[in-house]
Amino acid sequence: MKQKYTACVIGTGRIGFTLGFDKKREQPASHTMALLANPCVRIIAGCDTDQDSLKLWKNFVDFHFSQFSFNSRKRVQIFSDIDELFNNCKPDIVTIAVNEDSHLSVALKVISKNPRLIILEKPVALNSKEGSLIEKASKKYSVPVLVNHERRFALDYNAAYDFITRIGDVQKISASLYSGMRLYDPRHEKDGGYSLLHDGTHLVDVVLFLLEALGEKKLSSPVITGLYKDPKDKKVIRSLTANFSTRKVPDISIMMSGRSRFFGFEVEVLGTEGKISIGNGHNEFYLRKESKLYTGFYSLEKTSVVKVPHKTKYFANMIQNAVDFLDGKATLKSTLQTGLNALKVLEEIKNSF
C-alpha cells in the first residue's frame, strides 16, 4: 500500500516512543510504533527537548526504515524546537505526546502551523479552561484534532458498545480504577501529577462512550461518597466514588482508588436482560437464559455471540482512523469535543470535594 501521509512525533518519551518496547503490552503501544506500522503513513520528523531521548528515537526509526522501507536512504529529521521543525518540513499528521502541562502551549503552536490533522495525547489539557483555548484555536485555523482516548478504538470496547442495546434497560454502570498513585493533590494542579486526571480521563471517557450507544450525552452533577484522605497528608485524596444518573440509566458509579497496590481498570454494565464485564485483560458478555439451577427461573450465562479477537488493536485502529479521516472515508472516533466532555466531568468531581 502506498504511503500517502507524512507524520511527525512531538514528544519521544513513554507514550510517544518507549512503551513500544514493553514486551507485556499489546503492540503497537506507542505513537511511533503505531505510525511505523501503518503502510499509509511515513514518519519524517521528531521533536523533543531531551536530546538523548531524541537521538535514541532517530536511531530506531532510521534502522526501521533501513530494514523495512523500499527507500532505505531516507532519514528522519530531529528538532528540539517546534518552529524549527515546521521551517524544515510540513507533516500532514502531527502527534503531540508531551506531558500534560505542555499540552496547551504545544497544541496552540502546532495548530497555528496548519497541519492536516493533530493527534493529541489524553487528557486534552490540565483543565477545561486550557482545553477551550485549544478548541478555539482548532476552529480558528480549521485544524481537526483526534484525542487518543484509546478505548474508543479498541475492538473489545467497541464490542461492548454494540452489545449494550441487547441487554435490555440498563440498570447500573459501575466503573472502577485502582492504582497506588495519589488520586488528587491540589499542589499538582500545574503539572497534572495525579491519577484523577492522568488515568481517570480514560475511565470517565469509557462511561461516556458506552452511554453514547444509548443515546445519552450528559451526566447529572456528581454526588461524592467514600471520600478517603491520606492519613499523613490531608490535602491528598486517596479514593472516592462519584455517583451520577442519566435519563435512561438511574445508577452510575465511578470509583477511583489511589490506595491499591495493583493497577486495575474495569467497567460493568448491568441490564434487565444481560450484563457486560470488561477491563484490562478480560471481556465477558452475558444474556438471560433459562436457569440450569432453578425451575421457573432465569439466570445470566456467558454468550458466544460476541467475537472479540485476541488483539484489541487499540493503537493501530487509532492511527487507521486518522488515515481514514484524511481519506474522507470516516469521521474521527475520538474528538476534541469528547475529550473536553471527559475533562469537564473530572472537574465536576474535583469541585465536589
Short mmCIF file of C-alpha atoms in Angstrom, two decimals:
data_model
loop_
_atom_site.label_atom_id
_atom_site.label_comp_id
_atom_site.label_asym_id
_atom_site.label_seq_id
_atom_site.Cartn_x
_atom_site.Cartn_y
_atom_site.Cartn_z
CA MET A 1 0.00 0.00 0.00
CA LYS A 2 1.31 3.43 -0.94
CA GLN A 3 2.43 5.84 1.78
CA LYS A 4 0.14 8.83 1.40
CA TYR A 5 0.62 10.90 4.53
CA THR A 6 3.67 12.24 6.35
CA ALA A 7 3.82 12.46 10.13
CA CYS A 8 5.95 13.82 12.94
CA VAL A 9 6.07 12.95 16.62
CA ILE A 10 6.44 15.69 19.21
CA GLY A 11 7.44 14.01 22.45
CA THR A 12 9.62 10.91 22.22
CA GLY A 13 9.12 9.64 25.77
CA ARG A 14 6.93 6.79 27.03
CA ILE A 15 3.66 7.11 25.13
CA GLY A 16 5.41 8.76 22.20
CA PHE A 17 8.01 6.02 21.80
CA THR A 18 9.38 3.74 24.52
CA LEU A 19 6.19 1.88 25.51
CA GLY A 20 6.65 0.23 22.14
CA PHE A 21 9.37 -1.90 23.75
CA ASP A 22 7.19 -3.24 26.58
CA LYS A 23 7.00 -6.96 25.83
CA LYS A 24 3.94 -7.45 28.04
CA ARG A 25 1.81 -4.84 26.32
CA GLU A 26 -0.20 -5.43 23.20
CA GLN A 27 1.78 -3.82 20.42
CA PRO A 28 1.90 -1.28 18.95
CA ALA A 29 1.76 0.56 22.27
CA SER A 30 3.20 3.97 21.38
CA HIS A 31 2.54 6.63 18.77
CA THR A 32 5.83 5.98 17.00
CA MET A 33 5.29 2.24 16.69
CA ALA A 34 1.70 2.66 15.53
CA LEU A 35 2.67 5.21 12.88
CA LEU A 36 5.51 2.97 11.65
CA ALA A 37 3.12 0.02 11.42
CA ASN A 38 0.62 1.81 9.17
CA PRO A 39 1.55 1.46 5.49
CA CYS A 40 -0.18 4.72 4.57
CA VAL A 41 1.97 6.86 6.87
CA ARG A 42 5.64 7.82 6.82
CA ILE A 43 7.33 9.47 9.79
CA ILE A 44 9.55 12.31 8.61
CA ALA A 45 10.48 14.11 11.83
CA GLY A 46 10.64 14.01 15.60
CA CYS A 47 10.87 16.76 18.20
CA ASP A 48 11.84 16.74 21.87
CA THR A 49 13.82 18.92 24.26
CA ASP A 50 15.50 15.78 25.65
CA GLN A 51 18.40 15.24 23.24
CA ASP A 52 19.25 11.77 24.49
CA SER A 53 15.68 10.56 24.04
CA LEU A 54 15.51 12.19 20.62
CA LYS A 55 18.72 10.54 19.38
CA LEU A 56 17.55 7.10 20.52
CA TRP A 57 14.27 7.72 18.72
CA LYS A 58 16.04 8.75 15.50
CA ASN A 59 18.36 5.75 15.56
CA PHE A 60 15.43 3.39 15.96
CA VAL A 61 13.29 4.96 13.23
CA ASP A 62 16.21 5.15 10.80
CA PHE A 63 17.02 1.49 11.50
CA HIS A 64 13.37 0.59 10.88
CA PHE A 65 13.48 2.32 7.51
CA SER A 66 16.72 0.57 6.61
CA GLN A 67 15.09 -2.79 7.30
CA PHE A 68 11.55 -2.32 6.06
CA SER A 69 11.43 0.63 3.66
CA PHE A 70 11.82 0.48 -0.10
CA ASN A 71 13.70 3.76 0.12
CA SER A 72 16.09 2.99 2.98
CA ARG A 73 18.27 6.03 2.24
CA LYS A 74 15.68 8.36 3.71
CA ARG A 75 16.37 9.51 7.24
CA VAL A 76 14.11 11.23 9.73
CA GLN A 77 14.95 14.74 10.84
CA ILE A 78 15.06 15.69 14.51
CA PHE A 79 14.46 19.04 16.18
CA SER A 80 14.40 20.47 19.67
CA ASP A 81 12.19 23.39 18.62
CA ILE A 82 8.73 23.25 17.02
CA ASP A 83 9.24 26.37 14.91
CA GLU A 84 12.44 24.89 13.52
CA LEU A 85 10.60 21.66 12.72
CA PHE A 86 7.95 23.44 10.68
CA ASN A 87 10.52 25.64 8.96
CA ASN A 88 12.07 22.48 7.57
CA CYS A 89 9.13 20.15 6.94
CA LYS A 90 5.36 20.13 6.50
CA PRO A 91 3.90 16.96 8.02
CA ASP A 92 0.29 16.05 7.35
CA ILE A 93 -0.18 14.43 10.77
CA VAL A 94 1.33 15.82 13.97
CA THR A 95 1.29 13.67 17.09
CA ILE A 96 1.55 15.60 20.37
CA ALA A 97 2.77 13.24 23.09
CA VAL A 98 4.24 15.67 25.61
CA ASN A 99 3.49 15.96 29.33
CA GLU A 100 0.06 17.25 30.32
CA ASP A 101 1.42 20.61 31.48
CA SER A 102 2.74 21.29 27.97
CA HIS A 103 -0.40 20.32 26.03
CA LEU A 104 -1.72 23.86 25.79
CA SER A 105 1.45 25.61 24.62
CA VAL A 106 2.45 22.87 22.18
CA ALA A 107 -1.05 22.39 20.78
CA LEU A 108 -1.55 26.12 20.17
CA LYS A 109 1.78 26.39 18.38
CA VAL A 110 1.18 23.32 16.22
CA ILE A 111 -2.38 24.35 15.33
CA SER A 112 -1.05 27.70 14.07
CA LYS A 113 1.14 25.77 11.59
CA ASN A 114 -1.97 24.33 9.88
CA PRO A 115 -1.24 20.59 9.67
CA ARG A 116 -4.00 18.45 8.18
CA LEU A 117 -4.59 16.60 11.46
CA ILE A 118 -3.35 16.64 15.05
CA ILE A 119 -3.30 13.54 17.24
CA LEU A 120 -3.35 14.84 20.82
CA GLU A 121 -2.49 12.53 23.71
CA LYS A 122 -5.07 12.47 26.52
CA PRO A 123 -6.12 14.35 28.57
CA VAL A 124 -6.82 17.31 26.30
CA ALA A 125 -5.29 19.71 28.82
CA LEU A 126 -4.79 20.32 32.54
CA ASN A 127 -8.28 21.80 32.82
CA SER A 128 -11.28 22.76 30.71
CA LYS A 129 -10.20 26.42 30.55
CA GLU A 130 -7.00 25.41 28.76
CA GLY A 131 -8.95 22.87 26.73
CA SER A 132 -11.33 25.57 25.50
CA LEU A 133 -8.35 27.61 24.26
CA ILE A 134 -7.20 24.62 22.20
CA GLU A 135 -10.75 24.21 20.89
CA LYS A 136 -10.93 27.91 19.94
CA ALA A 137 -7.62 27.70 18.05
CA SER A 138 -8.70 24.49 16.32
CA LYS A 139 -11.81 26.24 14.99
CA LYS A 140 -9.91 29.39 14.04
CA TYR A 141 -7.36 27.54 11.92
CA SER A 142 -9.73 24.73 10.86
CA VAL A 143 -7.33 22.08 12.16
CA PRO A 144 -9.08 18.85 13.29
CA VAL A 145 -7.87 17.17 16.48
CA LEU A 146 -8.07 13.47 17.30
CA VAL A 147 -7.71 12.78 21.04
CA ASN A 148 -6.10 9.47 21.99
CA HIS A 149 -8.72 8.06 24.33
CA GLU A 150 -7.59 4.66 23.18
CA ARG A 151 -10.55 2.53 24.27
CA ARG A 152 -12.79 4.22 21.73
CA PHE A 153 -10.68 2.41 19.11
CA ALA A 154 -10.28 -0.94 20.91
CA LEU A 155 -12.20 -3.88 19.47
CA ASP A 156 -13.31 -5.14 22.90
CA TYR A 157 -14.85 -1.83 23.97
CA ASN A 158 -16.45 -1.41 20.56
CA ALA A 159 -17.97 -4.88 21.01
CA ALA A 160 -19.37 -3.67 24.35
CA TYR A 161 -20.73 -0.56 22.63
CA ASP A 162 -22.55 -2.71 20.06
CA PHE A 163 -23.78 -5.24 22.65
CA ILE A 164 -25.16 -2.80 25.22
CA THR A 165 -28.50 -2.42 23.45
CA ARG A 166 -29.02 -6.21 23.69
CA ILE A 167 -29.06 -6.37 27.50
CA GLY A 168 -32.40 -4.63 27.97
CA ASP A 169 -32.80 -1.49 30.01
CA VAL A 170 -29.50 -0.56 31.65
CA GLN A 171 -29.95 -0.55 35.42
CA LYS A 172 -26.44 0.30 36.52
CA ILE A 173 -22.96 1.15 35.22
CA SER A 174 -20.06 0.59 37.60
CA ALA A 175 -16.62 1.82 36.53
CA SER A 176 -13.53 1.33 38.68
CA LEU A 177 -9.90 2.41 38.62
CA TYR A 178 -7.30 1.09 41.07
CA SER A 179 -3.70 2.23 41.44
CA GLY A 180 -1.16 3.36 44.01
CA MET A 181 -0.88 6.89 42.64
CA ARG A 182 -2.44 9.76 44.60
CA LEU A 183 -5.92 10.40 43.27
CA TYR A 184 -5.71 14.15 43.76
CA ASP A 185 -3.32 16.68 45.25
CA PRO A 186 -4.02 20.42 44.81
CA ARG A 187 -0.27 21.07 44.81
CA HIS A 188 -0.05 19.30 41.44
CA GLU A 189 -2.65 21.37 39.61
CA LYS A 190 0.03 22.86 37.39
CA ASP A 191 1.63 19.60 36.30
CA GLY A 192 -1.29 17.14 36.33
CA GLY A 193 0.60 14.72 38.55
CA TYR A 194 -2.42 12.90 39.95
CA SER A 195 -4.48 9.88 38.89
CA LEU A 196 -7.86 11.63 38.67
CA LEU A 197 -6.59 13.42 35.59
CA HIS A 198 -3.95 11.01 34.29
CA ASP A 199 -5.96 7.76 34.39
CA GLY A 200 -9.40 8.98 35.39
CA THR A 201 -9.80 10.61 31.99
CA HIS A 202 -9.85 7.11 30.43
CA LEU A 203 -12.42 5.80 32.90
CA VAL A 204 -14.80 8.73 32.50
CA ASP A 205 -14.42 8.68 28.72
CA VAL A 206 -15.32 4.96 28.58
CA VAL A 207 -18.50 5.61 30.55
CA LEU A 208 -19.43 8.48 28.23
CA PHE A 209 -18.60 6.31 25.20
CA LEU A 210 -20.93 3.50 26.31
CA LEU A 211 -23.67 5.99 27.17
CA GLU A 212 -23.46 7.30 23.60
CA ALA A 213 -24.68 3.87 22.44
CA LEU A 214 -27.84 4.53 24.46
CA GLY A 215 -28.30 8.00 23.00
CA GLU A 216 -27.16 9.67 26.23
CA LYS A 217 -24.81 12.65 26.17
CA LYS A 218 -24.78 14.20 29.62
CA LEU A 219 -24.29 13.03 33.19
CA SER A 220 -26.01 14.57 36.18
CA SER A 221 -23.96 16.51 38.71
CA PRO A 222 -21.87 14.10 40.80
CA VAL A 223 -22.59 13.07 44.35
CA ILE A 224 -19.38 12.05 46.12
CA THR A 225 -19.26 9.16 48.58
CA GLY A 226 -16.44 7.15 50.13
CA LEU A 227 -14.03 10.08 50.18
CA TYR A 228 -10.76 8.98 51.78
CA LYS A 229 -7.87 11.33 52.53
CA ASP A 230 -4.28 10.30 53.13
CA PRO A 231 -3.85 9.96 56.92
CA LYS A 232 -0.39 11.54 56.70
CA ASP A 233 -1.35 14.40 54.38
CA LYS A 234 -4.95 15.59 54.45
CA LYS A 235 -4.52 17.56 51.23
CA VAL A 236 -4.10 14.30 49.30
CA ILE A 237 -7.24 12.43 48.23
CA ARG A 238 -6.66 8.68 48.01
CA SER A 239 -10.07 7.35 46.92
CA LEU A 240 -13.66 8.28 46.20
CA THR A 241 -16.80 7.24 44.39
CA ALA A 242 -18.66 9.70 42.16
CA ASN A 243 -22.33 8.85 41.64
CA PHE A 244 -24.32 10.02 38.61
CA SER A 245 -27.51 9.32 36.73
CA THR A 246 -28.94 9.98 33.27
CA ARG A 247 -32.38 9.89 31.75
CA LYS A 248 -32.02 6.20 30.85
CA VAL A 249 -29.51 4.98 33.43
CA PRO A 250 -30.54 5.69 37.04
CA ASP A 251 -27.36 4.48 38.71
CA ILE A 252 -23.82 5.22 37.51
CA SER A 253 -20.85 4.94 39.86
CA ILE A 254 -17.27 5.85 39.06
CA MET A 255 -14.95 4.58 41.77
CA MET A 256 -11.27 5.59 41.77
CA SER A 257 -8.69 4.41 44.26
CA GLY A 258 -5.14 5.57 44.82
CA ARG A 259 -4.69 3.26 47.80
CA SER A 260 -4.21 -0.01 45.91
CA ARG A 261 -1.01 -1.98 45.49
CA PHE A 262 -2.05 -3.03 42.00
CA PHE A 263 -3.39 -1.44 38.82
CA GLY A 264 -6.90 -2.24 37.69
CA PHE A 265 -9.39 -0.81 35.23
CA GLU A 266 -12.86 -2.30 34.76
CA VAL A 267 -16.42 -1.49 33.77
CA GLU A 268 -19.58 -3.48 34.45
CA VAL A 269 -22.90 -2.72 32.80
CA LEU A 270 -25.97 -4.42 34.26
CA GLY A 271 -29.12 -4.58 32.16
CA THR A 272 -32.53 -6.19 32.65
CA GLU A 273 -31.64 -8.89 30.10
CA GLY A 274 -27.88 -9.28 30.46
CA LYS A 275 -24.54 -7.90 31.59
CA ILE A 276 -21.19 -6.69 30.27
CA SER A 277 -17.97 -7.04 32.25
CA ILE A 278 -14.88 -5.58 30.61
CA GLY A 279 -11.49 -4.34 31.69
CA ASN A 280 -7.76 -4.84 31.38
CA GLY A 281 -7.26 -8.38 30.13
CA HIS A 282 -10.88 -9.54 30.23
CA ASN A 283 -14.18 -9.10 28.41
CA GLU A 284 -17.31 -11.09 29.19
CA PHE A 285 -20.81 -10.78 27.79
CA TYR A 286 -23.89 -12.35 29.42
CA LEU A 287 -27.50 -12.87 28.37
CA ARG A 288 -30.62 -14.08 30.17
CA LYS A 289 -31.18 -17.81 29.76
CA GLU A 290 -33.47 -20.38 31.33
CA SER A 291 -31.79 -21.37 34.57
CA LYS A 292 -29.95 -24.67 34.90
CA LEU A 293 -30.20 -24.40 38.69
CA TYR A 294 -33.80 -23.44 39.47
CA THR A 295 -37.06 -24.46 37.77
CA GLY A 296 -39.05 -21.49 36.56
CA PHE A 297 -36.16 -19.08 36.92
CA TYR A 298 -33.77 -17.37 34.51
CA SER A 299 -30.05 -16.81 35.02
CA LEU A 300 -27.27 -14.96 33.24
CA GLU A 301 -24.96 -17.08 31.10
CA LYS A 302 -21.92 -16.13 29.09
CA THR A 303 -22.74 -15.80 25.43
CA SER A 304 -20.54 -16.66 22.49
CA VAL A 305 -22.35 -14.34 20.08
CA VAL A 306 -19.68 -11.67 20.67
CA LYS A 307 -16.40 -12.49 18.98
CA VAL A 308 -13.56 -10.35 20.26
CA PRO A 309 -10.16 -11.03 18.67
CA HIS A 310 -7.18 -11.68 20.91
CA LYS A 311 -5.72 -8.29 19.97
CA THR A 312 -7.82 -5.20 20.63
CA LYS A 313 -5.80 -3.11 18.11
CA TYR A 314 -6.39 -0.02 20.22
CA PHE A 315 -3.39 1.95 18.95
CA ALA A 316 -3.35 0.58 15.41
CA ASN A 317 -7.05 1.40 14.96
CA MET A 318 -6.47 4.93 16.24
CA ILE A 319 -3.91 5.60 13.51
CA GLN A 320 -6.11 3.89 10.93
CA ASN A 321 -8.98 6.18 11.94
CA ALA A 322 -6.67 9.15 11.30
CA VAL A 323 -5.85 7.79 7.82
CA ASP A 324 -9.49 7.05 7.02
CA PHE A 325 -10.44 10.55 8.13
CA LEU A 326 -7.84 12.14 5.86
CA ASP A 327 -9.05 9.87 3.05
CA GLY A 328 -12.57 11.22 3.58
CA LYS A 329 -13.87 7.75 4.47
CA ALA A 330 -14.66 8.24 8.17
CA THR A 331 -15.26 10.73 10.92
CA LEU A 332 -12.95 10.93 13.93
CA LYS A 333 -13.98 8.46 16.63
CA SER A 334 -12.41 10.44 19.46
CA THR A 335 -12.67 14.18 19.01
CA LEU A 336 -11.64 17.30 20.82
CA GLN A 337 -15.25 17.62 21.98
CA THR A 338 -15.44 14.14 23.50
CA GLY A 339 -12.10 14.78 25.19
CA LEU A 340 -13.40 18.05 26.63
CA ASN A 341 -16.56 16.30 27.83
CA ALA A 342 -14.46 13.87 29.88
CA LEU A 343 -12.34 16.72 31.24
CA LYS A 344 -15.43 18.63 32.38
CA VAL A 345 -16.77 15.61 34.27
CA LEU A 346 -13.41 15.24 36.03
CA GLU A 347 -13.54 18.88 37.04
CA GLU A 348 -17.08 18.45 38.39
CA ILE A 349 -15.84 15.53 40.50
CA LYS A 350 -12.91 17.58 41.75
CA ASN A 351 -15.07 20.59 42.56
CA SER A 352 -17.49 18.39 44.50
CA PHE A 353 -14.91 17.61 47.17
#
